[in-house]
GROMACS .gro file of C-alpha atoms in nm:
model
  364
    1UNK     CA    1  17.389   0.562  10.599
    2UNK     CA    2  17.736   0.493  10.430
    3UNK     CA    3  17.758   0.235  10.157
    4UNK     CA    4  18.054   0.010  10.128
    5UNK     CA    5  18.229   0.045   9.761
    6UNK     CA    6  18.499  -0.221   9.639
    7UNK     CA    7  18.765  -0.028   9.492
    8UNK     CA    8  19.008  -0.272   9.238
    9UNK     CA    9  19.322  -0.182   9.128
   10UNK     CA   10  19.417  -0.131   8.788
   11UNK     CA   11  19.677  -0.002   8.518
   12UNK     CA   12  19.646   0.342   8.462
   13UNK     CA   13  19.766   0.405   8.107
   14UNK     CA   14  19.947   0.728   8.157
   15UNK     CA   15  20.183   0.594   8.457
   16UNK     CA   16  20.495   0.428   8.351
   17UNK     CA   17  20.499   0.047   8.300
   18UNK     CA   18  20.662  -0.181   8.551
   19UNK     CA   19  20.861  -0.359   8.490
   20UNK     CA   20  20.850  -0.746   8.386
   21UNK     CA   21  20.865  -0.990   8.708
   22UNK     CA   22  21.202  -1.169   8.740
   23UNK     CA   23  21.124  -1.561   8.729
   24UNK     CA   24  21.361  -1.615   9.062
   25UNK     CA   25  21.223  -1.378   9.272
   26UNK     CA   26  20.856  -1.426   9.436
   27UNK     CA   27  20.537  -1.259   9.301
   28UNK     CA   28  20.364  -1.044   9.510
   29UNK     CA   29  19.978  -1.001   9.486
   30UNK     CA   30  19.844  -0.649   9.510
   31UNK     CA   31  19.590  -0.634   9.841
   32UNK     CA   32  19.253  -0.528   9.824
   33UNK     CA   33  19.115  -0.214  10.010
   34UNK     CA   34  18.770  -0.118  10.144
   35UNK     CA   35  18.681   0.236  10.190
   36UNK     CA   36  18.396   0.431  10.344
   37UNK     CA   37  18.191   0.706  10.131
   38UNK     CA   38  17.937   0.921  10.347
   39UNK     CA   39  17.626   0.948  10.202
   40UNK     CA   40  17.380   1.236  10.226
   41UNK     CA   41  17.214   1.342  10.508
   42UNK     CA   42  16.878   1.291  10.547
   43UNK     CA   43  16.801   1.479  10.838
   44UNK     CA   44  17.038   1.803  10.865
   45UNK     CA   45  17.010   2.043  11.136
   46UNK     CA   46  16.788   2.358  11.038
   47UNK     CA   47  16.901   2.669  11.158
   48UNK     CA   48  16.588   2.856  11.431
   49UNK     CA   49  16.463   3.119  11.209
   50UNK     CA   50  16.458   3.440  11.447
   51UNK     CA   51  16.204   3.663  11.362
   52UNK     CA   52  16.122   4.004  11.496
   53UNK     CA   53  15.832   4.115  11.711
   54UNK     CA   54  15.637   4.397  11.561
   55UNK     CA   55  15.350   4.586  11.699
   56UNK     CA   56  15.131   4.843  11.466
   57UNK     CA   57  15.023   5.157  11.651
   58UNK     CA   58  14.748   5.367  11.559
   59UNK     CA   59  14.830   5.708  11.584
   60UNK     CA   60  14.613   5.889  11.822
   61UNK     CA   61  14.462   6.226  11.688
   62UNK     CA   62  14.515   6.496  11.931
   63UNK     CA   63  14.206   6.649  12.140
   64UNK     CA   64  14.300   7.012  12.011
   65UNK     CA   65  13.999   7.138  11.828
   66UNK     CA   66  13.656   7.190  11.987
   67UNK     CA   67  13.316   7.308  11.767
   68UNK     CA   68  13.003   7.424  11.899
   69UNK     CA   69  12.694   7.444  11.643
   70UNK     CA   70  12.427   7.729  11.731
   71UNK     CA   71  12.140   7.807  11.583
   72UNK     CA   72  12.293   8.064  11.365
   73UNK     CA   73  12.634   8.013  11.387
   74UNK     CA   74  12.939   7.800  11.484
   75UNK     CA   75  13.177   7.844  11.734
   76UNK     CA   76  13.541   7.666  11.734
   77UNK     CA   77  13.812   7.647  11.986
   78UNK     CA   78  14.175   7.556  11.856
   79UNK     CA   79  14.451   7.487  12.108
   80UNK     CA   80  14.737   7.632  12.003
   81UNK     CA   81  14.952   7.297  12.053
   82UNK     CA   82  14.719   7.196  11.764
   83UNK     CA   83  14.910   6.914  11.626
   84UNK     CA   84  14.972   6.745  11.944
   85UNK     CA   85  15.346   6.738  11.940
   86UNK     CA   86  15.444   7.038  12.211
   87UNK     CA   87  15.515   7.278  11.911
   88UNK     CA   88  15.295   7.600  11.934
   89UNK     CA   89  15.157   7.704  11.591
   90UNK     CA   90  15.148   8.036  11.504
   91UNK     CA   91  14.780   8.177  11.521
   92UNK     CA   92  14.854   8.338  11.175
   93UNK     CA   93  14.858   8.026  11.018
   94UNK     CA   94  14.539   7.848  11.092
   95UNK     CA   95  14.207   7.961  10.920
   96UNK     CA   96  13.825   7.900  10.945
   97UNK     CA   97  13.785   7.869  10.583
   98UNK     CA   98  14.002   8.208  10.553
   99UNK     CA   99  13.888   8.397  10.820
  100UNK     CA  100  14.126   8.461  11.132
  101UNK     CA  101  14.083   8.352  11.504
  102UNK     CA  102  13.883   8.586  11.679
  103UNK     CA  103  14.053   8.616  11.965
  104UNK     CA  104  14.379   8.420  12.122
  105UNK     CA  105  14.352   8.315  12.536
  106UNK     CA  106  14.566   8.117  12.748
  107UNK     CA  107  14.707   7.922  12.389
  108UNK     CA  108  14.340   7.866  12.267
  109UNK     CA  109  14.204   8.043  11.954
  110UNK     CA  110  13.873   8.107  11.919
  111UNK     CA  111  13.715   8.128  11.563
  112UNK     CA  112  13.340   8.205  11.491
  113UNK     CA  113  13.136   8.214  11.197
  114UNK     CA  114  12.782   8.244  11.045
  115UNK     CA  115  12.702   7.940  10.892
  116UNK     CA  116  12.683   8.085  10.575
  117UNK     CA  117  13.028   8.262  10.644
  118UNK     CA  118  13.364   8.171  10.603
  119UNK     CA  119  13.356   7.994  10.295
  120UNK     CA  120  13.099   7.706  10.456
  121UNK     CA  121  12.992   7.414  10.205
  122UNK     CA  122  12.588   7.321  10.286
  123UNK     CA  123  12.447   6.940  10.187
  124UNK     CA  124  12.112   6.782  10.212
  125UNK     CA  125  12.034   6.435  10.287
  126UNK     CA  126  11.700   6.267  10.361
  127UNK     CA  127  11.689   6.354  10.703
  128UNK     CA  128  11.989   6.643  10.765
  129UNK     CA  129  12.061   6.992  10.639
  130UNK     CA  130  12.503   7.006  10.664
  131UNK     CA  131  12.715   7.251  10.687
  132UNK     CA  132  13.081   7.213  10.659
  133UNK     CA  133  13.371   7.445  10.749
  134UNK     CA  134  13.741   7.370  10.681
  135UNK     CA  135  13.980   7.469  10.968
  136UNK     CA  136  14.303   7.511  10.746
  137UNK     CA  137  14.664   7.495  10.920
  138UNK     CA  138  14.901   7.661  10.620
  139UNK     CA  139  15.296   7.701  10.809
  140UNK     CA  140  15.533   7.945  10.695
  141UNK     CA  141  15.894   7.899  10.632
  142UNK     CA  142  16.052   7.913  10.966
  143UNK     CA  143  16.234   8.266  10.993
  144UNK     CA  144  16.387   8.344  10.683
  145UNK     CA  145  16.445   8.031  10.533
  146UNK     CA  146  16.252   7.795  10.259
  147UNK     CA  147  16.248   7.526  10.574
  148UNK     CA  148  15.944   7.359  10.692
  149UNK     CA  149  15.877   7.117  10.968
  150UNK     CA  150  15.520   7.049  10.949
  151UNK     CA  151  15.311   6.988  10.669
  152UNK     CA  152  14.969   7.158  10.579
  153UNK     CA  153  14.640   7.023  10.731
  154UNK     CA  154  14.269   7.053  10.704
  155UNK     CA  155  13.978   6.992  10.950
  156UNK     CA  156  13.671   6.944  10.855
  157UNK     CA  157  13.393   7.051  11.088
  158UNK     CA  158  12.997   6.998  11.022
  159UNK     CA  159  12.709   7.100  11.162
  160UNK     CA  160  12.410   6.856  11.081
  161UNK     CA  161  12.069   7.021  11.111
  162UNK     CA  162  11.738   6.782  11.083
  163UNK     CA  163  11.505   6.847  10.834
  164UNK     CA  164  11.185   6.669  10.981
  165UNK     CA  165  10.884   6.756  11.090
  166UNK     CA  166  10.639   6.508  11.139
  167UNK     CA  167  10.244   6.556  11.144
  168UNK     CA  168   9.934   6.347  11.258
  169UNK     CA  169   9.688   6.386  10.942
  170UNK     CA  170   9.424   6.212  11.186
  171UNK     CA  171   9.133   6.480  11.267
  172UNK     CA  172   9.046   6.517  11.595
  173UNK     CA  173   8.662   6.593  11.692
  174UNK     CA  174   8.643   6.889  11.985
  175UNK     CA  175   8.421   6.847  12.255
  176UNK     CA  176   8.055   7.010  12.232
  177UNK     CA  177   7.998   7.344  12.342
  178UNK     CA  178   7.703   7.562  12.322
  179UNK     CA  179   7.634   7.791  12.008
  180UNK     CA  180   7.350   8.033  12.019
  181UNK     CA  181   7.208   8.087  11.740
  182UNK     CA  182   7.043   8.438  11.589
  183UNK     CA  183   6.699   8.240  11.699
  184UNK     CA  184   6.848   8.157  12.039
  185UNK     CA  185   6.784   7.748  11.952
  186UNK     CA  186   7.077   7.622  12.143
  187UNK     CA  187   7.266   7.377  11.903
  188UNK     CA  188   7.540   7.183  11.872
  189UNK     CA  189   7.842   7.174  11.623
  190UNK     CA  190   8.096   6.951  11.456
  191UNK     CA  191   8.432   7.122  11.392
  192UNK     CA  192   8.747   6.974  11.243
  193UNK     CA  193   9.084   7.045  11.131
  194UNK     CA  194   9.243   6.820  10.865
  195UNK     CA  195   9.571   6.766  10.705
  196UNK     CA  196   9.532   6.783  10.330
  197UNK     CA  197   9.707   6.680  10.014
  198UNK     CA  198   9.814   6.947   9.758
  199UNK     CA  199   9.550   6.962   9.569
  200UNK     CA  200   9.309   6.965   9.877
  201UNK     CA  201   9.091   6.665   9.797
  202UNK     CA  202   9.176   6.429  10.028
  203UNK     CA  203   9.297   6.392  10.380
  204UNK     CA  204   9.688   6.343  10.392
  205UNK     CA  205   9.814   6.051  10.442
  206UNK     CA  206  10.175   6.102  10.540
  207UNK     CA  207  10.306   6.258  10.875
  208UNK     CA  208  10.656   6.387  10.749
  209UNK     CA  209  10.725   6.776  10.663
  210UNK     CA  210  11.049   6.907  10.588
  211UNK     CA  211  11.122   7.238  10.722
  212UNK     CA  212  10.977   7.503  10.458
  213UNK     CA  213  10.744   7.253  10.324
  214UNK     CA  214  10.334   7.413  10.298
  215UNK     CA  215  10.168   7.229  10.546
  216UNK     CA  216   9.775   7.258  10.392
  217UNK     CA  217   9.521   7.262  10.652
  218UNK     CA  218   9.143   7.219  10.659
  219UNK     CA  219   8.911   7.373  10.919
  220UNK     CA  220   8.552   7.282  10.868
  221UNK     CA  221   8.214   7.244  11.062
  222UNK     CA  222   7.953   6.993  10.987
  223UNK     CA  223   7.638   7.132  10.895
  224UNK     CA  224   7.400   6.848  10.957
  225UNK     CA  225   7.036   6.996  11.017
  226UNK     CA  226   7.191   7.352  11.118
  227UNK     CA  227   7.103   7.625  10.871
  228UNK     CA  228   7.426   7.711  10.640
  229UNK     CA  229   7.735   7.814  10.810
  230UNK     CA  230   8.043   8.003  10.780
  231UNK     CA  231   8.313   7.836  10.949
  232UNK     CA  232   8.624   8.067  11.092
  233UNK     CA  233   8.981   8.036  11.198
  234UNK     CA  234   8.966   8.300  11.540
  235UNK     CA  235   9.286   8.225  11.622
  236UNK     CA  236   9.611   8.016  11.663
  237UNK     CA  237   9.955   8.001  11.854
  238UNK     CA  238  10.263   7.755  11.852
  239UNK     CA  239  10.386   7.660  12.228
  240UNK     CA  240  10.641   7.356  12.360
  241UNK     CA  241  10.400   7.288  12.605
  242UNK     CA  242  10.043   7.154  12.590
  243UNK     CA  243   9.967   7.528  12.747
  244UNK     CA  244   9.888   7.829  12.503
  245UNK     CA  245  10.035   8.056  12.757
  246UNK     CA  246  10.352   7.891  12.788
  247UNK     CA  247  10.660   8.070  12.702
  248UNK     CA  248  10.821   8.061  12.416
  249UNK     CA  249  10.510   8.094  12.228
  250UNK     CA  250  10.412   8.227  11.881
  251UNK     CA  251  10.083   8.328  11.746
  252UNK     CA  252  10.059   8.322  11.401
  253UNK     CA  253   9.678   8.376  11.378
  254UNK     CA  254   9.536   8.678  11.606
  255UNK     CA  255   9.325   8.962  11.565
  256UNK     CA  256   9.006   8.752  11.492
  257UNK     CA  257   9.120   8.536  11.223
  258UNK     CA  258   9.463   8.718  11.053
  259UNK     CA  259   9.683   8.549  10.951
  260UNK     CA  260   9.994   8.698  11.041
  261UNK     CA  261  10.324   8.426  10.981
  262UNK     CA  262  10.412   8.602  10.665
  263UNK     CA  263  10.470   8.940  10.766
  264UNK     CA  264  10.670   8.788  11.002
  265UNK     CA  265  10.852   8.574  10.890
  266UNK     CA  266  10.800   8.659  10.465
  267UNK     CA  267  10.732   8.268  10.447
  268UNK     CA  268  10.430   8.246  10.180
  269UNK     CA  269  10.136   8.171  10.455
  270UNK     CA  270   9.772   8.243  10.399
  271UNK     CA  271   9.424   8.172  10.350
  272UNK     CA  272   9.338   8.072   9.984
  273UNK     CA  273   8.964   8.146   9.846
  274UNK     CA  274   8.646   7.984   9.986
  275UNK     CA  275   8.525   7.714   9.783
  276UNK     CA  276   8.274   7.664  10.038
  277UNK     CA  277   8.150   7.845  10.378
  278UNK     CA  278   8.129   7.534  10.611
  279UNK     CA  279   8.568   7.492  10.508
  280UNK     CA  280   8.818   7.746  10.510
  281UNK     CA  281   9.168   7.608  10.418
  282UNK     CA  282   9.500   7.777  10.460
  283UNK     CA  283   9.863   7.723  10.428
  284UNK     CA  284  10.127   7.727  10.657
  285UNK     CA  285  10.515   7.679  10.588
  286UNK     CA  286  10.663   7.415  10.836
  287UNK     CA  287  10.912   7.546  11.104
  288UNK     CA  288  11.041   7.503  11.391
  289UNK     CA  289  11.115   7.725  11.750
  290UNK     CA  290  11.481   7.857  11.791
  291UNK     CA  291  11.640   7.628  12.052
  292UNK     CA  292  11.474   7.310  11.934
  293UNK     CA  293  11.632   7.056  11.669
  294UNK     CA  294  11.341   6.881  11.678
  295UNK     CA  295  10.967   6.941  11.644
  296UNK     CA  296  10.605   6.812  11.631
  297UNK     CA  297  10.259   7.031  11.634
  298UNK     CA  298  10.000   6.940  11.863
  299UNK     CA  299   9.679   7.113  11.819
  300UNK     CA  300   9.478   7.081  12.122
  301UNK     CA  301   9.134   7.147  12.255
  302UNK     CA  302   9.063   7.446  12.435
  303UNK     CA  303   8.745   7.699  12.541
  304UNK     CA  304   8.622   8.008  12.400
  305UNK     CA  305   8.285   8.196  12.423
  306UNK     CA  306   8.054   8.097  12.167
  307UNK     CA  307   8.321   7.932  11.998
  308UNK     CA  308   8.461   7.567  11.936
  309UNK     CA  309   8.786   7.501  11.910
  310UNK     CA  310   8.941   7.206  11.716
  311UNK     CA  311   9.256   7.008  11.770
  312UNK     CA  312   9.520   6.822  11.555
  313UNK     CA  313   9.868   6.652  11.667
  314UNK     CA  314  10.172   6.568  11.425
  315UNK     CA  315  10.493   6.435  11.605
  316UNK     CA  316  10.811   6.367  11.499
  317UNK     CA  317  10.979   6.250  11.824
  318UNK     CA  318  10.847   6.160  12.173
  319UNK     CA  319  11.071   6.375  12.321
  320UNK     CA  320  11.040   6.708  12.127
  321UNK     CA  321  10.676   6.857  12.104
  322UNK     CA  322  10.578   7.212  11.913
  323UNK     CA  323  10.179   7.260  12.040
  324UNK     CA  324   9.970   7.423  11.808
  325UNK     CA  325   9.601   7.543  11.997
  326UNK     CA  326   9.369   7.658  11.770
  327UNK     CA  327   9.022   7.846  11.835
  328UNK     CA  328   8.712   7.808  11.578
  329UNK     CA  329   8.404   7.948  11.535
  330UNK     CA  330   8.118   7.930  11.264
  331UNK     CA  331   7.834   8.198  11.206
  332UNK     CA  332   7.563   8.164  10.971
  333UNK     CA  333   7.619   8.221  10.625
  334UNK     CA  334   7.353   8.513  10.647
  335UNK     CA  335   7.566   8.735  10.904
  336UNK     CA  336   7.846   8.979  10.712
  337UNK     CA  337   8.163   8.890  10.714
  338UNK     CA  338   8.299   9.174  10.980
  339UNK     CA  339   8.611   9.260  11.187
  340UNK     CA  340   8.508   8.975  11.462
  341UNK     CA  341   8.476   8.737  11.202
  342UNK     CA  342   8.742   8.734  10.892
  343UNK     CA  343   9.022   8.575  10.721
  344UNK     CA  344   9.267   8.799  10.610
  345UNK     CA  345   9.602   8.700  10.466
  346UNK     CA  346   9.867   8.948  10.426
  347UNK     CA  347  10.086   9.010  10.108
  348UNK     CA  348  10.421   9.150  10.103
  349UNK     CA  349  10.429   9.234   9.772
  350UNK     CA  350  10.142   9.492   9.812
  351UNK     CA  351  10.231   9.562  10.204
  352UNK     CA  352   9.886   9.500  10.278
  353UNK     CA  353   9.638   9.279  10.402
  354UNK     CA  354   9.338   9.095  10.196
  355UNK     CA  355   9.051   8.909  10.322
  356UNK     CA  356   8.937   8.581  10.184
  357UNK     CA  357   8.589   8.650  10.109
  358UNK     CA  358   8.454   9.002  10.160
  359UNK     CA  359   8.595   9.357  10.196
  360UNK     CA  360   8.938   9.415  10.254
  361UNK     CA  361   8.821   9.670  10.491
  362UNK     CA  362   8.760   9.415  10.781
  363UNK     CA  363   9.135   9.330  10.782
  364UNK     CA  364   9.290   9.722  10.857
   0.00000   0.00000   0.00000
């Protein structure tokens, strides 16, 4: 609020002096003013601040490229509008890693590769095998000219494989069948197949196999009271049904006991050397049927004459299931090892087959 001041008038030294009063005339008293000085403003009007209404947009990647991951290879679809702005790319300047589009249709290139090909990168984690390719978009000057209006890009395309196989180590005991014996005393066997550990003296405890990885198995009969026997591996085929004569299939043990996944395949698969006649162990390389990305091994319990056959189950998902049915039989230690009764491995190194235990003559 304003504040009154008393303002009183006095001599200023640099103005000229008046002069003296004259005795006869009357003296005349100077009057006092009051004047009114403003003082600040407590409460001054502020000024709206306007601001500006801003919205962040997050750019939206255009749907233009399109991967497929096979088996063997990878297939990739590019539209030609690839960066999503109208403009039409020339096909010469997008790349698979530095190989050309296949093929150009209605404004879509079409690339394909192995997945070793085409400069691919491949990873491994704990539970995926990856393969990367780089889809490269290099422009050209436009015309003649040093101009460009778009700027290099890269996409980066994987294909993740799993790794996993997973296997029950739990042995299953087969249902009784008759075996005849040499004396014709009708008896009755144990058989069993086992996981194993790597140095086969104990049953496995884990159920996880990554592809490649030797799966050790143990197929063995239980003597008890019988006279000493010679336990055999007759036979054995992969399924992805519970039925050994489902299609796909793929027997890997035929021919009475030979075991046939290496010349195959060349994976290192095959009987090692008896330690003792009522076991037989062999080793099998982990893998997995051609349109599945997911596996487990079921072996399951069938019927064969004079024979018992065994059954073991690893899974590694509910709804993916490899079946493995396997037939055993056992003869007495007595009987020659013959061409109905063998286990024969076969080595690509020598391009031949060997039998473990006895002449190599039973395998031909």
């Amino acid at each position: 609020p304003p504040f009154e001041a008393r303002i009183d008038s006095t001599q200023n030294p640099q103005a000229p002096q008046p002069r003296a009063p004259n005795p006869g005339q009357p003296q005349v008293r100077p009057q006092e003013s009051l004047k009114l000085i403003p003082g600040p403003n407590l409460n001054p009007l502020v000024k709206p601040v306007q601001t500006q209404t801003f919205e962040q947009r997050v750019p939206v990647p255009p749907t233009s490229v399109a991967a497929r991951c096979g088996q063997r290879e990878v297939n990739v679809e590019v539209k030609q509008n690839f960066l999503g702005n109208g403009e039409l790319i020339r096909p010469s300047d997008l790349t698979l890693g530095g190989c050309a589009a296949l093929d150009i249709d209605h404004h879509i290139l079409r690339f394909q590769s192995d997945l070793h090909g085409c400069s691919s990168a491949i990873r491994m984690t704990e539970e995926d095998l990856i393969y990367s390719f780089s889809l490269l978009y290099y422009p050209a000057p436009i015309d003649n000219t040093f101009i460009f209006k778009t700027n290099p890009t890269e996409v980066v395309i994987e294909c993740h494989y799993q790794r996993r196989l997973y296997v029950s180590s739990g042995a299953m005991m087969p249902t009784w069948k008759p075996f005849v014996t040499s004396t014709l005393a009708e008896q009755k066997l144990h058989f069993s197949v086992r996981l194993m550990t790597e140095d086969w003296q104990s049953q496995r405890s884990s159920s996880a196999y990554l592809l490649s990885d030797v799966i050790n198995i143990e197929a063995a009969v239980d003597l008890g009271h019988h006279v000493p026997l010679r336990v055999f591996v007759d036979s054995c085929v992969a399924t992805v049904s519970p039925d050994p004569n489902s299609q796909p299939r793929y027997p890997f043990i035929n021919n009475h006991g030979c075991l046939s996944d290496t010349e195959v395949t060349g994976a290192k698969s095959y009987f090692m050397p008896r330690r003792r006649e009522d076991k037989l162990h062999f080793q099998l390389r982990a893998f997995r049927f051609h349109n599945n990305q997911r596996n487990s091994v079921s072996y399951e319990p069938s019927s064969h004459l004079n024979a018992v056959c065994a059954s073991l189950k690893y899974f590694p998902t509910e709804d993916m299931k490899l079946y493995i049915t396997c037939n055993l039989k056992a003869t007495q230690v007595s009987k020659p090892i013959d061409s109905q009764h063998k286990a024969c491995s076969y080595l690509t190194e020598a391009r031949r087959w060997v039998a473990s235990g006895g002449d190599n003559k039973v395998c031909s």
